[in-house]
PDB file of C-alpha atoms in Angstrom:
ATOM      1  CA  MET A1276     -27.304 -63.276 -20.108  1.00  0.00           C
ATOM      2  CA  ARG A1277     -24.441 -60.974 -20.446  1.00  0.00           C
ATOM      3  CA  ARG A1278     -24.253 -57.713 -18.629  1.00  0.00           C
ATOM      4  CA  ILE A1279     -22.697 -54.501 -20.050  1.00  0.00           C
ATOM      5  CA  ALA A1280     -20.176 -52.979 -17.885  1.00  0.00           C
ATOM      6  CA  TRP A1281     -19.821 -49.369 -18.694  1.00  0.00           C
ATOM      7  CA  LEU A1282     -17.494 -48.138 -16.207  1.00  0.00           C
ATOM      8  CA  ASP A1283     -15.258 -51.138 -15.693  1.00  0.00           C
ATOM      9  CA  GLU A1284     -11.590 -51.449 -14.593  1.00  0.00           C
ATOM     10  CA  LYS A1285     -10.092 -52.679 -17.709  1.00  0.00           C
ATOM     11  CA  GLY A1286      -9.069 -49.264 -18.959  1.00  0.00           C
ATOM     12  CA  PHE A1287      -9.505 -45.959 -20.101  1.00  0.00           C
ATOM     13  CA  SER A1288     -12.791 -44.978 -21.543  1.00  0.00           C
ATOM     14  CA  PHE A1289     -14.370 -42.161 -23.171  1.00  0.00           C
ATOM     15  CA  VAL A1290     -17.153 -41.757 -20.643  1.00  0.00           C
ATOM     16  CA  THR A1291     -14.673 -41.253 -17.679  1.00  0.00           C
ATOM     17  CA  SER A1292     -12.720 -38.806 -19.828  1.00  0.00           C
ATOM     18  CA  ILE A1293     -15.865 -36.695 -20.363  1.00  0.00           C
ATOM     19  CA  PHE A1294     -16.686 -36.902 -16.704  1.00  0.00           C
ATOM     20  CA  ASP A1295     -13.134 -35.832 -15.741  1.00  0.00           C
ATOM     21  CA  LEU A1296     -13.087 -32.945 -18.286  1.00  0.00           C
ATOM     22  CA  LEU A1297     -16.724 -32.007 -16.458  1.00  0.00           C
ATOM     23  CA  VAL A1298     -15.314 -31.897 -12.970  1.00  0.00           C
ATOM     24  CA  LEU A1299     -12.105 -30.120 -14.433  1.00  0.00           C
ATOM     25  CA  LEU A1300     -14.234 -27.206 -15.964  1.00  0.00           C
ATOM     26  CA  MET A1301     -16.289 -26.989 -12.861  1.00  0.00           C
ATOM     27  CA  MET A1302     -13.352 -26.459 -10.763  1.00  0.00           C
ATOM     28  CA  LEU A1303     -11.188 -24.070 -12.867  1.00  0.00           C
ATOM     29  CA  PRO A1304     -13.451 -20.925 -12.136  1.00  0.00           C
ATOM     30  CA  LEU A1305     -13.126 -21.808  -8.516  1.00  0.00           C
ATOM     31  CA  ILE A1306      -9.253 -21.733  -8.654  1.00  0.00           C
ATOM     32  CA  VAL A1307      -9.285 -18.612 -10.563  1.00  0.00           C
ATOM     33  CA  LEU A1308     -11.492 -16.855  -8.086  1.00  0.00           C
ATOM     34  CA  PHE A1309      -9.019 -18.202  -5.195  1.00  0.00           C
ATOM     35  CA  TYR A1310      -6.199 -17.033  -6.541  1.00  0.00           C
ATOM     36  CA  GLY A1311      -7.603 -13.182  -7.279  1.00  0.00           C
ATOM     37  CA  PHE A1312      -8.880 -13.553  -3.378  1.00  0.00           C
ATOM     38  CA  ALA A1313      -5.474 -14.500  -2.244  1.00  0.00           C
ATOM     39  CA  VAL A1314      -3.884 -11.891  -4.656  1.00  0.00           C
ATOM     40  CA  SER A1315      -6.012  -9.140  -2.623  1.00  0.00           C
ATOM     41  CA  LEU A1316      -5.465 -10.332   0.697  1.00  0.00           C
ATOM     42  CA  THR A1317      -1.693 -10.270   0.456  1.00  0.00           C
ATOM     43  CA  GLU A1318      -1.792  -6.602  -1.115  1.00  0.00           C
ATOM     44  CA  ASP A1319      -3.974  -5.700   1.944  1.00  0.00           C
ATOM     45  CA  LEU A1320      -1.631  -7.301   4.414  1.00  0.00           C
ATOM     46  CA  ASP A1321       1.517  -5.290   2.853  1.00  0.00           C
ATOM     47  CA  PRO A1322       3.150  -3.469   5.648  1.00  0.00           C
ATOM     48  CA  HIS A1323       4.462  -0.787   3.283  1.00  0.00           C
ATOM     49  CA  SER A1324       0.994   0.233   2.072  1.00  0.00           C
ATOM     50  CA  SER A1325      -0.526   0.069   5.894  1.00  0.00           C
ATOM     51  CA  GLU A1326       2.620   2.001   6.812  1.00  0.00           C
ATOM     52  CA  TRP A1327       2.049   4.667   4.169  1.00  0.00           C
ATOM     53  CA  GLN A1328      -1.617   4.814   4.791  1.00  0.00           C
ATOM     54  CA  LEU A1329      -0.856   5.536   8.631  1.00  0.00           C
ATOM     55  CA  PHE A1330       1.988   8.267   7.689  1.00  0.00           C
ATOM     56  CA  ALA A1331      -0.641  10.034   5.347  1.00  0.00           C
ATOM     57  CA  VAL A1332      -3.293  10.432   8.078  1.00  0.00           C
ATOM     58  CA  ASP A1333      -0.564  11.463  10.562  1.00  0.00           C
ATOM     59  CA  LEU A1334       0.559  14.103   8.028  1.00  0.00           C
ATOM     60  CA  GLN A1335      -3.104  15.249   7.466  1.00  0.00           C
ATOM     61  CA  SER A1336      -3.512  15.698  11.156  1.00  0.00           C
ATOM     62  CA  TYR A1337      -0.535  18.362  11.203  1.00  0.00           C
ATOM     63  CA  LEU A1338      -1.730  19.944   8.494  1.00  0.00           C
ATOM     64  CA  ASN A1339      -5.056  20.683   9.686  1.00  0.00           C
ATOM     65  CA  ASN A1340      -5.135  24.029  11.798  1.00  0.00           C
ATOM     66  CA  SER A1341      -1.691  24.906  11.123  1.00  0.00           C
ATOM     67  CA  ASP A1342      -0.780  28.243  10.728  1.00  0.00           C
ATOM     68  CA  SER A1343       2.026  28.113   8.018  1.00  0.00           C
ATOM     69  CA  LEU A1344       3.980  25.856   6.016  1.00  0.00           C
ATOM     70  CA  GLU A1345       7.252  25.876   4.070  1.00  0.00           C
ATOM     71  CA  ILE A1346       9.621  23.469   2.176  1.00  0.00           C
ATOM     72  CA  ILE A1347      12.881  23.034   3.795  1.00  0.00           C
ATOM     73  CA  ASN A1348      16.169  21.028   2.740  1.00  0.00           C
ATOM     74  CA  GLY A1349      15.533  21.660  -0.870  1.00  0.00           C
ATOM     75  CA  GLY A1350      12.404  19.655  -1.094  1.00  0.00           C
ATOM     76  CA  SER A1351      13.147  16.665   1.154  1.00  0.00           C
ATOM     77  CA  GLY A1352      11.260  18.001   4.159  1.00  0.00           C
ATOM     78  CA  ILE A1353       8.569  20.561   5.557  1.00  0.00           C
ATOM     79  CA  ARG A1354       8.261  22.684   8.325  1.00  0.00           C
ATOM     80  CA  ILE A1355       4.598  23.254   9.768  1.00  0.00           C
ATOM     81  CA  ILE A1356       3.973  25.887  12.587  1.00  0.00           C
ATOM     82  CA  ARG A1357       0.703  25.107  14.683  1.00  0.00           C
ATOM     83  CA  MET A1358      -0.228  27.012  17.682  1.00  0.00           C
ATOM     84  CA  GLY A1359       3.164  28.518  18.097  1.00  0.00           C
ATOM     85  CA  GLU A1360       4.935  25.240  17.730  1.00  0.00           C
ATOM     86  CA  GLU A1361       7.305  24.046  14.942  1.00  0.00           C
ATOM     87  CA  PHE A1362       7.269  20.546  13.554  1.00  0.00           C
ATOM     88  CA  ASP A1363       9.915  19.311  10.940  1.00  0.00           C
ATOM     89  CA  ILE A1364       8.996  16.497   8.723  1.00  0.00           C
ATOM     90  CA  GLU A1365      11.817  15.355   6.750  1.00  0.00           C
ATOM     91  CA  LEU A1366      13.866  12.723   5.179  1.00  0.00           C
ATOM     92  CA  TYR A1367      16.729  11.400   7.444  1.00  0.00           C
ATOM     93  CA  THR A1368      18.678   8.484   6.047  1.00  0.00           C
ATOM     94  CA  ASP A1369      16.285   5.890   5.121  1.00  0.00           C
ATOM     95  CA  MET A1370      13.339   7.259   6.725  1.00  0.00           C
ATOM     96  CA  ILE A1371      10.849  10.225   7.370  1.00  0.00           C
ATOM     97  CA  ARG A1372      11.269  11.608  10.591  1.00  0.00           C
ATOM     98  CA  LYS A1373       9.430  14.273  12.845  1.00  0.00           C
ATOM     99  CA  GLN A1374      11.158  16.929  14.802  1.00  0.00           C
ATOM    100  CA  LYS A1375       9.358  19.375  17.218  1.00  0.00           C
ATOM    101  CA  ASP A1376      11.383  22.755  17.585  1.00  0.00           C
ATOM    102  CA  ARG A1377      14.241  21.042  15.814  1.00  0.00           C
ATOM    103  CA  LYS A1378      14.704  18.406  18.688  1.00  0.00           C
ATOM    104  CA  GLY A1379      14.016  15.016  18.985  1.00  0.00           C
ATOM    105  CA  HIS A1380      13.711  12.224  16.549  1.00  0.00           C
ATOM    106  CA  GLU A1381      10.238  10.568  15.808  1.00  0.00           C
ATOM    107  CA  VAL A1382       9.977   7.957  13.460  1.00  0.00           C
ATOM    108  CA  MET A1383       7.142   8.472  10.946  1.00  0.00           C
ATOM    109  CA  LEU A1384       8.011   6.195   7.898  1.00  0.00           C
ATOM    110  CA  THR A1385      10.534   3.662   7.266  1.00  0.00           C
ATOM    111  CA  ARG A1386      12.269   2.113   4.276  1.00  0.00           C
ATOM    112  CA  VAL A1387      12.396   5.466   2.264  1.00  0.00           C
ATOM    113  CA  GLN A1388      14.806   5.929  -0.401  1.00  0.00           C
ATOM    114  CA  LEU A1389      13.659   9.269  -1.903  1.00  0.00           C
ATOM    115  CA  CYS A1390      11.084  11.797  -0.766  1.00  0.00           C
ATOM    116  CA  SER A1391      10.141  15.284  -2.198  1.00  0.00           C
ATOM    117  CA  PHE A1392       7.594  17.511  -1.006  1.00  0.00           C
ATOM    118  CA  SER A1393       6.248  20.272  -3.188  1.00  0.00           C
ATOM    119  CA  LEU A1394       4.105  23.032  -2.570  1.00  0.00           C
ATOM    120  CA  ASP A1395       2.047  24.405  -5.780  1.00  0.00           C
ATOM    121  CA  GLY A1396      -0.195  27.265  -4.737  1.00  0.00           C
ATOM    122  CA  ASN A1397      -2.448  25.567  -2.073  1.00  0.00           C
ATOM    123  CA  THR A1398      -1.562  22.233  -2.781  1.00  0.00           C
ATOM    124  CA  LEU A1399       1.239  20.123  -0.941  1.00  0.00           C
ATOM    125  CA  LYS A1400       2.324  17.228  -3.146  1.00  0.00           C
ATOM    126  CA  VAL A1401       4.306  14.413  -1.220  1.00  0.00           C
ATOM    127  CA  ARG A1402       6.337  11.702  -3.701  1.00  0.00           C
ATOM    128  CA  THR A1403       8.132   9.015  -1.874  1.00  0.00           C
ATOM    129  CA  GLU A1404      10.190   6.203  -3.244  1.00  0.00           C
ATOM    130  CA  PHE A1405      10.757   3.108  -1.239  1.00  0.00           C
ATOM    131  CA  THR A1406      13.572   1.097  -1.147  1.00  0.00           C
ATOM    132  CA  THR A1407      11.647  -1.870  -2.630  1.00  0.00           C
ATOM    133  CA  GLY A1408      11.011   0.308  -5.747  1.00  0.00           C
ATOM    134  CA  SER A1409       7.458   1.240  -4.865  1.00  0.00           C
ATOM    135  CA  LEU A1410       6.224   4.400  -5.457  1.00  0.00           C
ATOM    136  CA  GLU A1411       3.642   6.366  -3.442  1.00  0.00           C
ATOM    137  CA  GLU A1412       2.196   9.826  -3.852  1.00  0.00           C
ATOM    138  CA  ALA A1413      -0.260  11.927  -1.904  1.00  0.00           C
ATOM    139  CA  GLU A1414      -1.689  15.559  -2.096  1.00  0.00           C
ATOM    140  CA  TYR A1415      -3.174  17.722   0.326  1.00  0.00           C
ATOM    141  CA  VAL A1416      -4.994  21.037   0.405  1.00  0.00           C
ATOM    142  CA  PHE A1417      -3.436  23.607   2.773  1.00  0.00           C
ATOM    143  CA  THR A1418      -5.349  26.481   3.438  1.00  0.00           C
ATOM    144  CA  GLN A1419      -3.848  29.212   5.802  1.00  0.00           C
ATOM    145  CA  PRO A1420      -6.249  31.040   8.265  1.00  0.00           C
TER     146      PRO A1420
END
């Protein structure tokens, strides 16, 4: 009796191509999911966004319980007076720095190309453009006691 070989080694067969296509169709959604996960992971690990979030939280802590707020340096900085102490947060070369009583130099945010502070009523708006071209914005509600 002669035996029929379904998957022999003699060449390409239609059954093997269907099997390969099924394996490919099962793997493609996994590849797409993995790519999406990798992109979101690299965005989470971006040092720019982490540094911006730390700056935003730090600025919020200075605005809490402050007595007064004014725009300085033509919009590139703010002056916060809190419990008799004066804090200047301003653009200086390629960074945003903080000074206490116009002394010292504490770096708050680096690689900054442009920064503008604007006060519209009780809302402080901060718009920052980094040297990489990315743009970050934040808004804070400021209420005086």
